[in-house]
């Protein structure tokens, strides 16, 4: 019985070491400052702070990779969340047309309103990223205002006409 246990542990240990060799992409690609969320959308400081704190690890190129993101198989889960997150919504590369930009903001409001984001498994290890009721309110209120701003940009005031 003891022998079987010992052998099982050895086999598991070998598998554990083996899976560490599988490469995981943990890169933070370079950021073009002219393409960020902040460059493209009028983001006030309290909203900036909020999304950085709760969303940036998966939806930007400024991911903080924690120690467990270096240990397989957890590393695979973290890397796949980041890859998928960046593909769907990327605050470091807000390369969206006006309608897509509004669409992304609407999706953000929906996900936050439904408590689907930040992802629940992320909140277990990052409890401070959880959005409080007040944070959700301010994010949702801001999205309502800024989406109108994007849809109806203020008319260019024509100063030469006043001549
Ligand atoms: C732990 C990583 C992680 C964090 C943190 C995170 N997201 Fe996500 N997000 C994902 C992943 C993965 C997907 C794609 C799969 C899914 O929809 O569950 C996604 C999808 C989305 C989508 C698209 C949903 C759709 O309509 O399909 C939106 C919008 C979004 N996230 C917004 C946010 C916002 C806003 C925050 C911060 C408040 C946030 N996310 C935090 C990983 C994350």
mmCIF file with all atom_site columns, N, CA and C in Angstrom, residues 59-117:
data_model
loop_
_atom_site.group_PDB
_atom_site.id
_atom_site.type_symbol
_atom_site.label_atom_id
_atom_site.label_alt_id
_atom_site.label_comp_id
_atom_site.label_asym_id
_atom_site.label_entity_id
_atom_site.label_seq_id
_atom_site.pdbx_PDB_ins_code
_atom_site.Cartn_x
_atom_site.Cartn_y
_atom_site.Cartn_z
_atom_site.occupancy
_atom_site.B_iso_or_equiv
_atom_site.pdbx_formal_charge
_atom_site.auth_seq_id
_atom_site.auth_comp_id
_atom_site.auth_asym_id
_atom_site.auth_atom_id
_atom_site.pdbx_PDB_model_num
ATOM 1   N N  . UNK A 1 59  ? -7.823  43.152 -19.323 1.00 0.00 ? 59  UNK A N  1
ATOM 2   C CA . UNK A 1 59  ? -8.269  43.899 -20.501 1.00 0.00 ? 59  UNK A CA 1
ATOM 3   C C  . UNK A 1 59  ? -7.305  45.019 -20.878 1.00 0.00 ? 59  UNK A C  1
ATOM 4   N N  . UNK A 1 60  ? -6.004  44.815 -20.665 1.00 0.00 ? 60  UNK A N  1
ATOM 5   C CA . UNK A 1 60  ? -5.035  45.838 -21.076 1.00 0.00 ? 60  UNK A CA 1
ATOM 6   C C  . UNK A 1 60  ? -3.688  45.164 -21.298 1.00 0.00 ? 60  UNK A C  1
ATOM 7   N N  . UNK A 1 61  ? -2.709  45.973 -21.709 1.00 0.00 ? 61  UNK A N  1
ATOM 8   C CA . UNK A 1 61  ? -1.340  45.469 -21.843 1.00 0.00 ? 61  UNK A CA 1
ATOM 9   C C  . UNK A 1 61  ? -0.542  45.777 -20.587 1.00 0.00 ? 61  UNK A C  1
ATOM 10  N N  . UNK A 1 62  ? -1.247  46.124 -19.499 1.00 0.00 ? 62  UNK A N  1
ATOM 11  C CA . UNK A 1 62  ? -0.576  46.430 -18.235 1.00 0.00 ? 62  UNK A CA 1
ATOM 12  C C  . UNK A 1 62  ? -0.900  45.373 -17.183 1.00 0.00 ? 62  UNK A C  1
ATOM 13  N N  . UNK A 1 63  ? -0.892  44.124 -17.603 1.00 0.00 ? 63  UNK A N  1
ATOM 14  C CA . UNK A 1 63  ? -1.210  43.022 -16.703 1.00 0.00 ? 63  UNK A CA 1
ATOM 15  C C  . UNK A 1 63  ? -0.125  42.855 -15.639 1.00 0.00 ? 63  UNK A C  1
ATOM 16  N N  . UNK A 1 64  ? -0.550  42.728 -14.392 1.00 0.00 ? 64  UNK A N  1
ATOM 17  C CA . UNK A 1 64  ? 0.391   42.337 -13.340 1.00 0.00 ? 64  UNK A CA 1
ATOM 18  C C  . UNK A 1 64  ? 0.309   40.816 -13.247 1.00 0.00 ? 64  UNK A C  1
ATOM 19  N N  . UNK A 1 65  ? 1.417   40.157 -13.540 1.00 0.00 ? 65  UNK A N  1
ATOM 20  C CA . UNK A 1 65  ? 1.423   38.684 -13.533 1.00 0.00 ? 65  UNK A CA 1
ATOM 21  C C  . UNK A 1 65  ? 1.815   38.192 -12.146 1.00 0.00 ? 65  UNK A C  1
ATOM 22  N N  . UNK A 1 66  ? 0.877   37.620 -11.387 1.00 0.00 ? 66  UNK A N  1
ATOM 23  C CA . UNK A 1 66  ? 1.197   37.177 -10.017 1.00 0.00 ? 66  UNK A CA 1
ATOM 24  C C  . UNK A 1 66  ? 2.044   35.908 -10.018 1.00 0.00 ? 66  UNK A C  1
ATOM 25  N N  . UNK A 1 67  ? 2.592   35.536 -8.865  1.00 0.00 ? 67  UNK A N  1
ATOM 26  C CA . UNK A 1 67  ? 3.487   34.375 -8.802  1.00 0.00 ? 67  UNK A CA 1
ATOM 27  C C  . UNK A 1 67  ? 2.811   33.112 -9.317  1.00 0.00 ? 67  UNK A C  1
ATOM 28  N N  . UNK A 1 68  ? 1.503   32.956 -9.033  1.00 0.00 ? 68  UNK A N  1
ATOM 29  C CA . UNK A 1 68  ? 0.839   31.703 -9.449  1.00 0.00 ? 68  UNK A CA 1
ATOM 30  C C  . UNK A 1 68  ? 0.615   31.661 -10.959 1.00 0.00 ? 68  UNK A C  1
ATOM 31  N N  . UNK A 1 69  ? 0.828   32.814 -11.636 1.00 0.00 ? 69  UNK A N  1
ATOM 32  C CA . UNK A 1 69  ? 0.712   32.772 -13.091 1.00 0.00 ? 69  UNK A CA 1
ATOM 33  C C  . UNK A 1 69  ? 1.971   32.152 -13.696 1.00 0.00 ? 69  UNK A C  1
ATOM 34  N N  . UNK A 1 70  ? 2.936   31.783 -12.821 1.00 0.00 ? 70  UNK A N  1
ATOM 35  C CA . UNK A 1 70  ? 4.148   31.100 -13.282 1.00 0.00 ? 70  UNK A CA 1
ATOM 36  C C  . UNK A 1 70  ? 4.114   29.612 -12.986 1.00 0.00 ? 70  UNK A C  1
ATOM 37  N N  . UNK A 1 71  ? 2.999   29.145 -12.377 1.00 0.00 ? 71  UNK A N  1
ATOM 38  C CA . UNK A 1 71  ? 2.910   27.745 -11.987 1.00 0.00 ? 71  UNK A CA 1
ATOM 39  C C  . UNK A 1 71  ? 1.774   27.053 -12.738 1.00 0.00 ? 71  UNK A C  1
ATOM 40  N N  . UNK A 1 72  ? 2.136   26.122 -13.636 1.00 0.00 ? 72  UNK A N  1
ATOM 41  C CA . UNK A 1 72  ? 1.127   25.348 -14.359 1.00 0.00 ? 72  UNK A CA 1
ATOM 42  C C  . UNK A 1 72  ? 0.440   24.399 -13.359 1.00 0.00 ? 72  UNK A C  1
ATOM 43  N N  . UNK A 1 73  ? -0.838  24.090 -13.484 1.00 0.00 ? 73  UNK A N  1
ATOM 44  C CA . UNK A 1 73  ? -1.724  24.478 -14.590 1.00 0.00 ? 73  UNK A CA 1
ATOM 45  C C  . UNK A 1 73  ? -2.448  25.812 -14.381 1.00 0.00 ? 73  UNK A C  1
ATOM 46  N N  . UNK A 1 74  ? -2.277  26.458 -13.215 1.00 0.00 ? 74  UNK A N  1
ATOM 47  C CA . UNK A 1 74  ? -2.976  27.732 -12.979 1.00 0.00 ? 74  UNK A CA 1
ATOM 48  C C  . UNK A 1 74  ? -2.555  28.772 -14.019 1.00 0.00 ? 74  UNK A C  1
ATOM 49  N N  . UNK A 1 75  ? -1.257  28.747 -14.368 1.00 0.00 ? 75  UNK A N  1
ATOM 50  C CA . UNK A 1 75  ? -0.738  29.709 -15.347 1.00 0.00 ? 75  UNK A CA 1
ATOM 51  C C  . UNK A 1 75  ? -1.517  29.653 -16.660 1.00 0.00 ? 75  UNK A C  1
ATOM 52  N N  . UNK A 1 76  ? -1.964  28.448 -17.051 1.00 0.00 ? 76  UNK A N  1
ATOM 53  C CA . UNK A 1 76  ? -2.703  28.321 -18.312 1.00 0.00 ? 76  UNK A CA 1
ATOM 54  C C  . UNK A 1 76  ? -4.038  29.050 -18.217 1.00 0.00 ? 76  UNK A C  1
ATOM 55  N N  . UNK A 1 77  ? -4.675  28.913 -17.063 1.00 0.00 ? 77  UNK A N  1
ATOM 56  C CA . UNK A 1 77  ? -5.985  29.558 -16.884 1.00 0.00 ? 77  UNK A CA 1
ATOM 57  C C  . UNK A 1 77  ? -5.832  31.076 -16.905 1.00 0.00 ? 77  UNK A C  1
ATOM 58  N N  . UNK A 1 78  ? -4.812  31.567 -16.171 1.00 0.00 ? 78  UNK A N  1
ATOM 59  C CA . UNK A 1 78  ? -4.606  33.019 -16.108 1.00 0.00 ? 78  UNK A CA 1
ATOM 60  C C  . UNK A 1 78  ? -4.304  33.550 -17.511 1.00 0.00 ? 78  UNK A C  1
ATOM 61  N N  . UNK A 1 79  ? -3.375  32.891 -18.201 1.00 0.00 ? 79  UNK A N  1
ATOM 62  C CA . UNK A 1 79  ? -2.973  33.376 -19.529 1.00 0.00 ? 79  UNK A CA 1
ATOM 63  C C  . UNK A 1 79  ? -4.142  33.340 -20.501 1.00 0.00 ? 79  UNK A C  1
ATOM 64  N N  . UNK A 1 80  ? -5.005  32.334 -20.385 1.00 0.00 ? 80  UNK A N  1
ATOM 65  C CA . UNK A 1 80  ? -6.111  32.259 -21.336 1.00 0.00 ? 80  UNK A CA 1
ATOM 66  C C  . UNK A 1 80  ? -7.161  33.332 -21.025 1.00 0.00 ? 80  UNK A C  1
ATOM 67  N N  . UNK A 1 81  ? -7.382  33.646 -19.743 1.00 0.00 ? 81  UNK A N  1
ATOM 68  C CA . UNK A 1 81  ? -8.297  34.750 -19.402 1.00 0.00 ? 81  UNK A CA 1
ATOM 69  C C  . UNK A 1 81  ? -7.776  36.070 -19.957 1.00 0.00 ? 81  UNK A C  1
ATOM 70  N N  . UNK A 1 82  ? -6.466  36.279 -19.826 1.00 0.00 ? 82  UNK A N  1
ATOM 71  C CA . UNK A 1 82  ? -5.883  37.546 -20.293 1.00 0.00 ? 82  UNK A CA 1
ATOM 72  C C  . UNK A 1 82  ? -5.973  37.628 -21.815 1.00 0.00 ? 82  UNK A C  1
ATOM 73  N N  . UNK A 1 83  ? -5.660  36.525 -22.480 1.00 0.00 ? 83  UNK A N  1
ATOM 74  C CA . UNK A 1 83  ? -5.697  36.536 -23.940 1.00 0.00 ? 83  UNK A CA 1
ATOM 75  C C  . UNK A 1 83  ? -7.118  36.822 -24.435 1.00 0.00 ? 83  UNK A C  1
ATOM 76  N N  . UNK A 1 84  ? -8.074  36.123 -23.841 1.00 0.00 ? 84  UNK A N  1
ATOM 77  C CA . UNK A 1 84  ? -9.468  36.297 -24.257 1.00 0.00 ? 84  UNK A CA 1
ATOM 78  C C  . UNK A 1 84  ? -9.955  37.707 -23.891 1.00 0.00 ? 84  UNK A C  1
ATOM 79  N N  . UNK A 1 85  ? -9.614  38.131 -22.681 1.00 0.00 ? 85  UNK A N  1
ATOM 80  C CA . UNK A 1 85  ? -10.017 39.462 -22.227 1.00 0.00 ? 85  UNK A CA 1
ATOM 81  C C  . UNK A 1 85  ? -9.498  40.559 -23.149 1.00 0.00 ? 85  UNK A C  1
ATOM 82  N N  . UNK A 1 86  ? -8.211  40.480 -23.509 1.00 0.00 ? 86  UNK A N  1
ATOM 83  C CA . UNK A 1 86  ? -7.619  41.509 -24.385 1.00 0.00 ? 86  UNK A CA 1
ATOM 84  C C  . UNK A 1 86  ? -8.258  41.506 -25.768 1.00 0.00 ? 86  UNK A C  1
ATOM 85  N N  . UNK A 1 87  ? -8.654  40.321 -26.234 1.00 0.00 ? 87  UNK A N  1
ATOM 86  C CA . UNK A 1 87  ? -9.245  40.238 -27.573 1.00 0.00 ? 87  UNK A CA 1
ATOM 87  C C  . UNK A 1 87  ? -10.622 40.906 -27.601 1.00 0.00 ? 87  UNK A C  1
ATOM 88  N N  . UNK A 1 88  ? -11.373 40.724 -26.532 1.00 0.00 ? 88  UNK A N  1
ATOM 89  C CA . UNK A 1 88  ? -12.752 41.227 -26.492 1.00 0.00 ? 88  UNK A CA 1
ATOM 90  C C  . UNK A 1 88  ? -12.810 42.721 -26.207 1.00 0.00 ? 88  UNK A C  1
ATOM 91  N N  . UNK A 1 89  ? -11.941 43.179 -25.307 1.00 0.00 ? 89  UNK A N  1
ATOM 92  C CA . UNK A 1 89  ? -12.001 44.580 -24.851 1.00 0.00 ? 89  UNK A CA 1
ATOM 93  C C  . UNK A 1 89  ? -10.606 44.952 -24.390 1.00 0.00 ? 89  UNK A C  1
ATOM 94  N N  . UNK A 1 90  ? -10.001 45.964 -25.067 1.00 0.00 ? 90  UNK A N  1
ATOM 95  C CA . UNK A 1 90  ? -8.612  46.264 -24.733 1.00 0.00 ? 90  UNK A CA 1
ATOM 96  C C  . UNK A 1 90  ? -8.435  47.760 -24.452 1.00 0.00 ? 90  UNK A C  1
ATOM 97  N N  . UNK A 1 91  ? -8.249  48.089 -23.174 1.00 0.00 ? 91  UNK A N  1
ATOM 98  C CA . UNK A 1 91  ? -8.100  49.495 -22.785 1.00 0.00 ? 91  UNK A CA 1
ATOM 99  C C  . UNK A 1 91  ? -6.773  50.080 -23.278 1.00 0.00 ? 91  UNK A C  1
ATOM 100 N N  . UNK A 1 92  ? -5.805  49.238 -23.591 1.00 0.00 ? 92  UNK A N  1
ATOM 101 C CA . UNK A 1 92  ? -4.513  49.734 -24.083 1.00 0.00 ? 92  UNK A CA 1
ATOM 102 C C  . UNK A 1 92  ? -4.535  49.946 -25.589 1.00 0.00 ? 92  UNK A C  1
ATOM 103 N N  . UNK A 1 93  ? -5.550  49.421 -26.248 1.00 0.00 ? 93  UNK A N  1
ATOM 104 C CA . UNK A 1 93  ? -5.632  49.567 -27.694 1.00 0.00 ? 93  UNK A CA 1
ATOM 105 C C  . UNK A 1 93  ? -7.095  49.797 -28.082 1.00 0.00 ? 93  UNK A C  1
ATOM 106 N N  . UNK A 1 94  ? -7.562  51.002 -27.765 1.00 0.00 ? 94  UNK A N  1
ATOM 107 C CA . UNK A 1 94  ? -8.973  51.349 -27.981 1.00 0.00 ? 94  UNK A CA 1
ATOM 108 C C  . UNK A 1 94  ? -9.137  51.759 -29.446 1.00 0.00 ? 94  UNK A C  1
ATOM 109 N N  . UNK A 1 95  ? -8.886  50.781 -30.307 1.00 0.00 ? 95  UNK A N  1
ATOM 110 C CA . UNK A 1 95  ? -8.858  51.053 -31.743 1.00 0.00 ? 95  UNK A CA 1
ATOM 111 C C  . UNK A 1 95  ? -10.249 50.774 -32.314 1.00 0.00 ? 95  UNK A C  1
ATOM 112 N N  . UNK A 1 96  ? -11.252 51.486 -31.789 1.00 0.00 ? 96  UNK A N  1
ATOM 113 C CA . UNK A 1 96  ? -12.627 51.187 -32.170 1.00 0.00 ? 96  UNK A CA 1
ATOM 114 C C  . UNK A 1 96  ? -13.269 52.394 -32.852 1.00 0.00 ? 96  UNK A C  1
ATOM 115 N N  . UNK A 1 97  ? -14.119 52.097 -33.819 1.00 0.00 ? 97  UNK A N  1
ATOM 116 C CA . UNK A 1 97  ? -14.897 53.164 -34.450 1.00 0.00 ? 97  UNK A CA 1
ATOM 117 C C  . UNK A 1 97  ? -15.847 53.747 -33.401 1.00 0.00 ? 97  UNK A C  1
ATOM 118 N N  . UNK A 1 98  ? -16.508 54.851 -33.745 1.00 0.00 ? 98  UNK A N  1
ATOM 119 C CA . UNK A 1 98  ? -17.431 55.492 -32.809 1.00 0.00 ? 98  UNK A CA 1
ATOM 120 C C  . UNK A 1 98  ? -18.486 54.497 -32.316 1.00 0.00 ? 98  UNK A C  1
ATOM 121 N N  . UNK A 1 99  ? -19.067 53.739 -33.232 1.00 0.00 ? 99  UNK A N  1
ATOM 122 C CA . UNK A 1 99  ? -20.146 52.828 -32.842 1.00 0.00 ? 99  UNK A CA 1
ATOM 123 C C  . UNK A 1 99  ? -19.627 51.663 -32.006 1.00 0.00 ? 99  UNK A C  1
ATOM 124 N N  . UNK A 1 100 ? -18.440 51.177 -32.390 1.00 0.00 ? 100 UNK A N  1
ATOM 125 C CA . UNK A 1 100 ? -17.865 50.086 -31.606 1.00 0.00 ? 100 UNK A CA 1
ATOM 126 C C  . UNK A 1 100 ? -17.482 50.555 -30.214 1.00 0.00 ? 100 UNK A C  1
ATOM 127 N N  . UNK A 1 101 ? -16.987 51.781 -30.135 1.00 0.00 ? 101 UNK A N  1
ATOM 128 C CA . UNK A 1 101 ? -16.606 52.340 -28.852 1.00 0.00 ? 101 UNK A CA 1
ATOM 129 C C  . UNK A 1 101 ? -17.833 52.400 -27.936 1.00 0.00 ? 101 UNK A C  1
ATOM 130 N N  . UNK A 1 102 ? -18.931 52.913 -28.478 1.00 0.00 ? 102 UNK A N  1
ATOM 131 C CA . UNK A 1 102 ? -20.171 52.972 -27.701 1.00 0.00 ? 102 UNK A CA 1
ATOM 132 C C  . UNK A 1 102 ? -20.635 51.549 -27.358 1.00 0.00 ? 102 UNK A C  1
ATOM 133 N N  . UNK A 1 103 ? -20.490 50.643 -28.326 1.00 0.00 ? 103 UNK A N  1
ATOM 134 C CA . UNK A 1 103 ? -20.867 49.245 -28.083 1.00 0.00 ? 103 UNK A CA 1
ATOM 135 C C  . UNK A 1 103 ? -20.073 48.641 -26.935 1.00 0.00 ? 103 UNK A C  1
ATOM 136 N N  . UNK A 1 104 ? -18.749 48.907 -26.905 1.00 0.00 ? 104 UNK A N  1
ATOM 137 C CA . UNK A 1 104 ? -17.898 48.388 -25.823 1.00 0.00 ? 104 UNK A CA 1
ATOM 138 C C  . UNK A 1 104 ? -18.348 48.964 -24.481 1.00 0.00 ? 104 UNK A C  1
ATOM 139 N N  . UNK A 1 105 ? -18.652 50.265 -24.468 1.00 0.00 ? 105 UNK A N  1
ATOM 140 C CA . UNK A 1 105 ? -19.075 50.912 -23.221 1.00 0.00 ? 105 UNK A CA 1
ATOM 141 C C  . UNK A 1 105 ? -20.409 50.309 -22.741 1.00 0.00 ? 105 UNK A C  1
ATOM 142 N N  . UNK A 1 106 ? -21.310 50.063 -23.679 1.00 0.00 ? 106 UNK A N  1
ATOM 143 C CA . UNK A 1 106 ? -22.595 49.445 -23.309 1.00 0.00 ? 106 UNK A CA 1
ATOM 144 C C  . UNK A 1 106 ? -22.379 48.043 -22.740 1.00 0.00 ? 106 UNK A C  1
ATOM 145 N N  . UNK A 1 107 ? -21.475 47.303 -23.381 1.00 0.00 ? 107 UNK A N  1
ATOM 146 C CA . UNK A 1 107 ? -21.169 45.949 -22.883 1.00 0.00 ? 107 UNK A CA 1
ATOM 147 C C  . UNK A 1 107 ? -20.568 46.017 -21.477 1.00 0.00 ? 107 UNK A C  1
ATOM 148 N N  . UNK A 1 108 ? -19.687 46.998 -21.269 1.00 0.00 ? 108 UNK A N  1
ATOM 149 C CA . UNK A 1 108 ? -19.088 47.162 -19.937 1.00 0.00 ? 108 UNK A CA 1
ATOM 150 C C  . UNK A 1 108 ? -20.185 47.399 -18.900 1.00 0.00 ? 108 UNK A C  1
ATOM 151 N N  . UNK A 1 109 ? -21.115 48.299 -19.250 1.00 0.00 ? 109 UNK A N  1
ATOM 152 C CA . UNK A 1 109 ? -22.207 48.618 -18.319 1.00 0.00 ? 109 UNK A CA 1
ATOM 153 C C  . UNK A 1 109 ? -23.011 47.352 -18.013 1.00 0.00 ? 109 UNK A C  1
ATOM 154 N N  . UNK A 1 110 ? -23.302 46.591 -19.050 1.00 0.00 ? 110 UNK A N  1
ATOM 155 C CA . UNK A 1 110 ? -24.099 45.370 -18.890 1.00 0.00 ? 110 UNK A CA 1
ATOM 156 C C  . UNK A 1 110 ? -23.390 44.354 -17.977 1.00 0.00 ? 110 UNK A C  1
ATOM 157 N N  . UNK A 1 111 ? -22.085 44.122 -18.272 1.00 0.00 ? 111 UNK A N  1
ATOM 158 C CA . UNK A 1 111 ? -21.327 43.129 -17.491 1.00 0.00 ? 111 UNK A CA 1
ATOM 159 C C  . UNK A 1 111 ? -21.235 43.531 -16.022 1.00 0.00 ? 111 UNK A C  1
ATOM 160 N N  . UNK A 1 112 ? -21.012 44.828 -15.797 1.00 0.00 ? 112 UNK A N  1
ATOM 161 C CA . UNK A 1 112 ? -20.853 45.319 -14.431 1.00 0.00 ? 112 UNK A CA 1
ATOM 162 C C  . UNK A 1 112 ? -22.204 45.298 -13.707 1.00 0.00 ? 112 UNK A C  1
ATOM 163 N N  . UNK A 1 113 ? -23.244 45.714 -14.406 1.00 0.00 ? 113 UNK A N  1
ATOM 164 C CA . UNK A 1 113 ? -24.582 45.723 -13.818 1.00 0.00 ? 113 UNK A CA 1
ATOM 165 C C  . UNK A 1 113 ? -25.002 44.308 -13.401 1.00 0.00 ? 113 UNK A C  1
ATOM 166 N N  . UNK A 1 114 ? -24.654 43.326 -14.242 1.00 0.00 ? 114 UNK A N  1
ATOM 167 C CA . UNK A 1 114 ? -25.026 41.925 -13.975 1.00 0.00 ? 114 UNK A CA 1
ATOM 168 C C  . UNK A 1 114 ? -24.037 41.225 -13.032 1.00 0.00 ? 114 UNK A C  1
ATOM 169 N N  . UNK A 1 115 ? -23.036 41.963 -12.529 1.00 0.00 ? 115 UNK A N  1
ATOM 170 C CA . UNK A 1 115 ? -22.010 41.375 -11.655 1.00 0.00 ? 115 UNK A CA 1
ATOM 171 C C  . UNK A 1 115 ? -21.237 40.248 -12.323 1.00 0.00 ? 115 UNK A C  1
ATOM 172 N N  . UNK A 1 116 ? -21.080 40.305 -13.649 1.00 0.00 ? 116 UNK A N  1
ATOM 173 C CA . UNK A 1 116 ? -20.319 39.244 -14.335 1.00 0.00 ? 116 UNK A CA 1
ATOM 174 C C  . UNK A 1 116 ? -18.842 39.591 -14.422 1.00 0.00 ? 116 UNK A C  1
ATOM 175 N N  . UNK A 1 117 ? -18.510 40.882 -14.287 1.00 0.00 ? 117 UNK A N  1
ATOM 176 C CA . UNK A 1 117 ? -17.110 41.318 -14.328 1.00 0.00 ? 117 UNK A CA 1
ATOM 177 C C  . UNK A 1 117 ? -16.828 42.170 -13.096 1.00 0.00 ? 117 UNK A C  1
#
